Every structure is written in structure tokens, then in C-alpha cells.
Coordinates of C-alpha atoms and ligand atoms in Angstrom, one line a residue:
M1 CA 0.0 0.0 0.0
K2 CA 1.3 3.4 -0.9
R3 CA 1.8 5.6 2.1
R4 CA 0.8 9.3 2.5
S5 CA 3.5 11.8 1.9
L6 CA 4.2 15.3 3.3
I7 CA 5.7 17.4 0.4
A8 CA 4.0 20.8 0.9
I9 CA 2.4 22.3 4.0
T10 CA -0.8 22.5 2.0
D11 CA -0.8 18.6 1.9
L12 CA -2.2 19.2 5.4
D13 CA -5.4 21.0 6.5
R14 CA -5.9 22.9 9.7
A15 CA -7.2 19.8 11.5
D16 CA -4.1 17.8 10.4
V17 CA -1.8 20.5 11.7
A18 CA -3.6 20.8 15.0
R19 CA -3.4 17.0 15.4
I20 CA 0.4 16.9 14.6
L21 CA 1.0 19.7 17.1
R22 CA -1.0 17.9 19.8
T23 CA 1.1 14.7 19.2
A24 CA 4.3 16.7 19.4
N25 CA 3.1 18.0 22.8
R26 CA 2.8 14.4 24.0
F27 CA 6.2 13.5 22.7
S28 CA 7.7 16.5 24.5
E29 CA 6.6 14.8 27.8
V30 CA 8.7 11.8 26.8
M31 CA 11.7 14.0 26.1
G32 CA 11.5 15.2 29.8
R33 CA 12.1 11.6 31.0
D34 CA 15.3 9.8 31.9
I35 CA 14.8 7.3 29.1
K36 CA 13.8 9.3 26.0
K37 CA 12.8 6.4 23.8
V38 CA 9.5 4.7 23.0
P39 CA 8.8 1.6 21.0
T40 CA 6.2 3.3 18.7
L41 CA 7.9 2.7 15.3
R42 CA 9.7 -0.6 16.2
G43 CA 10.1 -2.6 13.0
R44 CA 9.7 0.5 10.7
T45 CA 12.5 1.8 8.5
V46 CA 13.3 5.4 7.9
V47 CA 15.7 6.4 5.2
N48 CA 17.2 9.9 5.5
L49 CA 18.3 11.0 2.0
F50 CA 20.0 14.4 2.4
L51 CA 21.4 15.6 -0.9
E52 CA 22.0 19.2 0.2
A53 CA 23.7 20.5 3.4
S54 CA 21.8 20.4 6.7
T55 CA 22.5 20.4 10.4
R56 CA 19.2 20.9 12.2
T57 CA 16.8 19.0 9.9
S58 CA 19.0 16.0 9.3
T59 CA 20.0 15.7 13.0
S60 CA 16.5 16.1 14.4
F61 CA 14.9 13.6 11.9
E62 CA 17.6 11.0 12.6
L63 CA 17.1 11.4 16.4
A64 CA 13.3 11.5 16.0
A65 CA 13.3 8.2 14.2
K66 CA 15.7 6.7 16.7
R67 CA 13.7 7.9 19.7
L68 CA 10.7 6.2 18.1
S69 CA 12.8 2.9 17.8
A70 CA 12.7 2.8 14.0
D71 CA 15.6 1.5 12.0
V72 CA 17.4 4.4 10.5
V73 CA 19.6 4.7 7.4
S74 CA 21.2 8.1 6.7
I75 CA 22.6 8.8 3.2
K76 CA 24.3 11.9 2.0
G77 CA 25.0 12.8 -1.6
S78 CA 28.7 12.7 -1.0
G79 CA 29.8 9.1 -0.7
S80 CA 26.7 7.6 -2.4
S81 CA 26.4 6.3 -5.9
L82 CA 24.8 9.7 -6.9
E83 CA 28.4 10.8 -7.1
K84 CA 29.0 8.2 -9.8
G85 CA 26.1 9.6 -11.8
E86 CA 23.2 7.4 -10.6
S87 CA 19.9 9.2 -11.1
L88 CA 17.5 10.1 -8.3
K89 CA 15.0 7.7 -9.7
D90 CA 17.5 4.8 -9.7
T91 CA 18.7 5.7 -6.2
V92 CA 15.1 5.6 -4.9
L93 CA 14.3 2.4 -6.7
T94 CA 17.4 0.8 -5.2
L95 CA 16.6 1.9 -1.7
E96 CA 13.0 0.8 -2.3
A97 CA 14.3 -2.8 -2.5
Y98 CA 15.1 -2.7 1.3
G99 CA 11.5 -1.9 2.1
P100 CA 11.6 1.5 3.7
D101 CA 8.5 3.0 5.3
V102 CA 9.6 6.6 5.0
F103 CA 12.0 8.6 2.9
V104 CA 13.0 11.9 4.5
M105 CA 14.5 13.8 1.7
R106 CA 16.4 17.1 1.2
H107 CA 17.4 18.1 -2.4
P108 CA 18.7 21.2 -4.0
H109 CA 15.9 21.2 -6.7
V110 CA 12.3 22.1 -6.4
G111 CA 10.0 19.2 -7.1
A112 CA 12.6 16.4 -6.4
C113 CA 10.5 15.0 -3.6
R114 CA 7.5 14.6 -5.9
I115 CA 9.6 12.8 -8.4
A116 CA 10.9 10.5 -5.6
A117 CA 7.4 9.8 -4.4
K118 CA 6.5 8.4 -7.9
H119 CA 9.0 5.6 -7.5
T120 CA 8.3 4.4 -4.0
Q121 CA 5.4 3.0 -1.9
A122 CA 7.0 4.6 1.2
A123 CA 6.0 8.0 2.5
V124 CA 8.2 10.9 1.3
V125 CA 8.7 13.8 3.7
N126 CA 10.1 16.9 2.1
A127 CA 13.0 18.1 4.4
G128 CA 13.6 21.1 2.0
D129 CA 13.6 21.1 -1.8
G130 CA 15.6 24.0 -3.2
K131 CA 13.5 27.2 -2.9
G132 CA 10.3 25.1 -2.9
E133 CA 8.9 24.0 0.5
H134 CA 10.1 23.0 4.0
P135 CA 6.8 21.8 5.6
T136 CA 8.3 20.4 8.8
Q137 CA 10.0 23.7 9.5
A138 CA 6.6 25.4 9.2
L139 CA 5.2 22.8 11.7
L140 CA 7.9 23.3 14.2
D141 CA 7.6 27.1 13.8
L142 CA 3.8 26.9 14.5
Y143 CA 4.5 24.6 17.5
T144 CA 7.1 27.0 18.9
V145 CA 4.8 30.1 18.5
E146 CA 1.9 28.2 20.1
R147 CA 4.0 27.2 23.1
E148 CA 6.0 30.4 23.6
V149 CA 3.7 33.2 22.4
G150 CA 0.1 31.8 22.5
P151 CA -2.7 30.9 20.1
I152 CA -1.8 31.6 16.5
D153 CA -5.3 32.6 15.4
G154 CA -5.2 36.4 15.1
L155 CA -1.5 36.8 15.7
H156 CA 0.5 39.1 13.3
V157 CA 3.6 37.4 11.9
A158 CA 6.0 39.5 9.7
F159 CA 8.5 37.7 7.5
V160 CA 11.6 39.8 6.8
G161 CA 14.1 39.5 4.0
D162 CA 14.9 37.0 1.3
V163 CA 11.5 35.5 0.6
L164 CA 12.3 34.9 -3.1
H165 CA 14.7 32.0 -2.3
S166 CA 13.1 30.8 0.9
R167 CA 11.4 27.5 1.3
V168 CA 11.0 28.4 5.0
A169 CA 8.9 31.5 4.0
R170 CA 6.9 29.6 1.3
S171 CA 5.8 26.9 3.8
G172 CA 5.7 29.2 6.8
I173 CA 3.5 31.9 5.2
A174 CA 1.0 29.3 4.1
G175 CA 1.1 27.5 7.4
F176 CA 0.6 30.6 9.6
R177 CA -2.2 31.7 7.3
M178 CA -3.9 28.3 7.5
M179 CA -3.9 28.5 11.3
G180 CA -5.4 32.0 11.3
A181 CA -2.5 34.4 11.6
D182 CA -2.2 37.7 9.7
V183 CA 1.0 37.5 7.7
S184 CA 3.0 40.3 6.2
V185 CA 6.3 40.5 4.3
V186 CA 8.9 43.2 4.6
A187 CA 11.7 42.9 2.0
P188 CA 13.4 44.6 -0.9
P189 CA 11.3 44.3 -4.0
T190 CA 14.0 42.2 -5.7
L191 CA 13.7 39.5 -3.0
V192 CA 9.9 39.2 -3.3
P193 CA 8.3 36.6 -5.7
R194 CA 6.0 38.2 -8.1
D195 CA 3.1 35.9 -7.1
L196 CA 3.4 36.5 -3.4
E197 CA 0.4 38.6 -2.7
D198 CA -1.9 36.6 -5.0
A199 CA -0.6 33.1 -4.3
L200 CA 0.2 33.3 -0.6
G201 CA -2.1 36.2 0.5
A202 CA 0.6 38.1 2.4
S203 CA 0.8 41.9 2.3
V204 CA 4.1 43.3 1.2
S205 CA 6.1 46.3 2.2
A206 CA 9.7 47.6 1.5
D207 CA 9.8 49.6 4.7
I208 CA 11.4 47.9 7.7
R209 CA 9.5 50.2 10.1
D210 CA 6.4 48.1 9.1
I211 CA 7.6 45.3 11.4
A212 CA 6.4 47.4 14.3
D213 CA 2.9 46.0 14.2
A214 CA 3.9 42.4 14.3
D215 CA 3.7 40.1 17.3
V216 CA 6.4 37.8 15.8
V217 CA 9.2 39.0 13.5
Y218 CA 10.5 36.0 11.4
V219 CA 13.9 36.8 10.0
L220 CA 14.9 35.0 6.8
R221 CA 18.4 34.0 5.9
M222 CA 20.0 35.8 2.9
Q223 CA 20.6 32.8 0.7
M224 CA 23.7 34.0 -1.1
E225 CA 24.3 30.5 -2.5
R226 CA 21.0 30.8 -4.5
M227 CA 21.6 34.4 -5.7
G228 CA 24.3 33.7 -8.3
R229 CA 26.2 36.7 -9.7
G230 CA 23.0 38.7 -10.5
G231 CA 23.1 40.8 -7.3
H232 CA 19.6 40.9 -5.8
V233 CA 20.9 43.6 -3.4
P234 CA 23.6 46.3 -4.0
S235 CA 25.7 44.8 -1.1
L236 CA 25.2 42.8 2.1
R237 CA 26.3 45.9 4.0
E238 CA 23.5 48.0 2.5
Y239 CA 21.0 45.2 3.0
A240 CA 22.0 45.0 6.7
A241 CA 21.6 48.7 7.0
R242 CA 18.1 48.8 5.4
F243 CA 16.6 45.5 6.4
G244 CA 18.8 43.9 9.2
V245 CA 16.7 43.2 12.3
S246 CA 18.2 44.6 15.5
H247 CA 17.0 45.6 19.0
E248 CA 16.7 49.2 17.7
R249 CA 14.1 48.2 15.2
L250 CA 11.9 46.2 17.6
R251 CA 9.5 47.3 20.2
P252 CA 9.4 45.6 23.7
G253 CA 7.5 42.3 23.7
Q254 CA 8.0 41.4 20.0
R255 CA 9.4 37.8 19.6
V256 CA 12.0 37.0 17.0
M257 CA 12.4 33.8 15.0
H258 CA 15.0 32.5 12.5
A259 CA 15.1 29.0 11.0
G260 CA 18.9 28.9 10.9
P261 CA 21.6 28.9 9.8
M262 CA 22.0 32.6 10.5
N263 CA 24.2 35.2 8.9
R264 CA 25.0 37.2 12.0
G265 CA 25.5 40.9 11.2
V266 CA 23.6 40.6 7.9
E267 CA 19.9 39.8 8.4
I268 CA 20.0 39.8 12.2
T269 CA 22.4 41.3 14.7
S270 CA 24.5 39.0 16.8
A271 CA 23.1 40.6 20.0
L272 CA 19.5 40.0 19.0
A273 CA 20.3 36.4 17.9
D274 CA 21.6 35.7 21.4
D275 CA 18.7 37.5 23.2
P276 CA 16.2 35.4 25.1
Q277 CA 13.5 37.5 23.2
A278 CA 14.5 35.4 20.2
L279 CA 13.0 31.9 19.9
I280 CA 15.8 30.5 17.7
E281 CA 17.1 27.9 20.1
R282 CA 13.5 26.8 21.0
Q283 CA 12.8 26.3 17.3
A284 CA 15.8 24.0 16.9
A285 CA 14.9 22.1 20.1
N286 CA 11.2 21.7 19.1
G287 CA 12.2 20.3 15.7
L288 CA 12.8 17.0 17.4
V289 CA 9.3 16.4 18.9
V290 CA 7.6 17.9 15.9
R291 CA 9.5 15.5 13.5
M292 CA 8.7 12.6 15.9
A293 CA 5.0 13.6 15.5
V294 CA 5.3 13.8 11.7
L295 CA 6.8 10.3 11.4
Y296 CA 4.2 9.0 13.8
D297 CA 1.4 10.6 11.9
L298 CA 2.5 9.3 8.5
L299 CA 2.9 5.7 9.8
A300 CA -0.5 5.7 11.6
G301 CA -2.4 4.7 8.5
P302 CA -5.4 2.4 8.5
E303 CA -3.2 -0.8 8.8
D304 CA -1.1 0.8 11.6
A305 CA -3.8 2.7 13.5
P306 CA -4.6 0.3 16.4
A307 CA -0.9 -0.4 17.2
A308 CA 0.1 3.2 16.7
R309 CA -2.7 4.5 18.9
E310 CA -1.8 2.0 21.6
A311 CA 1.8 3.0 21.4
L312 CA 0.9 6.7 21.7
A313 CA -1.4 5.9 24.6
S314 CA 1.5 4.2 26.4
V315 CA 3.5 7.4 25.8
T316 CA 0.9 9.4 27.7
A317 CA 0.3 6.8 30.4
A318 CA 3.9 6.1 31.2
Ligands
CP401 N1 16.3 25.3 9.3 C1 17.0 24.3 8.6 O1 16.4 23.7 7.7 O2 18.3 24.1 9.0 P1 19.3 23.1 8.3 O3 19.6 23.5 6.9 O4 20.5 23.1 9.2 O5 18.6 21.7 8.3

């Protein structure tokens, strides 16, 4: 049987997101225990296929699968037969022979996860595809805001910076809107996709003072590696001067997020990145329980449901 995949945040509806966040909450109780492991996914196999650099997502998915007692295989582009020219399709078909239940996949190109999903019966979780989507980042961001700030419905979240190249923004804007937040974007016009207002429903401004109204200021990484030589901004120094987020540009009580990795001194000052007002470390930490919840949710299909529910009940009861 072909399993459900999570490739874009819009593969989920509001009820799905709420359910995953509730499950993450239950797993966070487990993470507070001495023994941080549950048998929930014993006998399942998770393949982490990371063909683009990652620290947070790859580590937290690997740990999430291990904490759920799954068998985990982690493959990077470097050292795999992709280096010898094997295609993505053949790599997936080869790994399919070992009977995986989930592929967690990061790839530099938009759409690669949908291609992989055509060649496997396993679930495919998009762990970031180029400038496409990063749905589990959006889920962990929603979870972090709900825990640290409060209900998302009615909050104002402002995304600042390089929206054009940001899968974090693409999934995040859609995710926050789905859960009832007002979303705005503050960025240079050269770093805003043309379809943003129509496609994602976020209002756009090029004036950094417009972050003043936001409850949460979400700072985006300047993705120099995706900008080529075209020069989307005159210089990083000028970008930092006009759009860099600092204490001086915030009002008391505003919370600050960044998915990482950060360019300190460019999109965010180092002092702000280290300030407890920023939720950056909480985001990284929450990635673990949210990714446990995603793996659990995808494997709790009709044939798994009784066993999976029993396992989750034992998490709560223990
Ligand atoms: N936020 C994020 O995706 O970080 P990594 O690239 O380190 O996984």
C-alpha cells in the first residue's frame, strides 16, 4: 500500500496541523524523562536521504526516528552512488528494494520529492527542496509560537528578508495563514516573488518600520548560494543597514524567529540572535518532537492505526 507523503504544507489541512502539534506535545513529555525512547515505530525503517547540506533538519529527523525505535539509514549525496552519476529515480528504486516506510528527503531542486514519491510505496517527507517547500520547518515554527507566544489565530507574523529564495517562507506563510495568523512580508522588491500577494495572501512592504505592528518577526536568511552573480541587493552591508533586524528596530515584547543557519550581522544582529527574546534555540529544540510527531502521523495509516494509537497511549500513560 502506498503511504501518505508530506511534500508541501498544503498537503495538510488545519485539523491535520492541529493533530500533529498535539502529538508533538505528547512526545515532549517523553523528552522530559530519563529514558527518552519509545517503541512506537519498532520494525519500521526510515531512510534519511540528504542531498543538500543540513545540520538541524538531518540531526533532528535522525534522532526523532531513533527515539521512536525505528531502524534508520542516513545517506548523504557525498559518498553515495549519486556521485557516480546514478539518477535520483534509480537511487530511490534501489533503496525501495530494502522496504523503507519513510524517505525523509532534502534536495537542491524544487520538485525532487514529488519525483521520488512516484517511485516508492513509502511516505516521502520533504525536508527542504531548493527554494520550494520545507513543511516540517513550518510545523515546528507553529508549534514554537503556540507554546512560547500563544494561540496563532489572530497573531500578526512578519517575514523579513529573502522571501524569493526561501522554502522556509513559502511553507511558513501558508502554514501561519492556514492557522489563522495575519501574515505580512517586509523585503526589498528584488527579493519578493511576483506571485506572493496573490498566491500566498501576504501583504508586502519595503519599509522595515512596518515590522512594528507584528507580534512575531520572522527573520529570513540571505541565501547567497542561490543568488548567483546577478546581485539581488547592492551589497550585504547595504542590506544589513536597510533590512537587518536589530534591537533598535523592535519594540518591547516582540518575539523573533529564524530557522537557521544565520548570517549574524547581515539579516540579524548577533546581540539579537543571542537575546532570550529570540526563539531561535527553542525552534531548533522543538524540531525533534515535531518530527517525531510527523513520522508517527504518517505511519499511523489504517493498517497501523490500532498499534500506533496503543503506542501513543502508552507514551501518555507512562
Ligand atoms: N532550518 C533548517 O532547515 O536548517 P538546516 O539547513 O541546518 O537543516
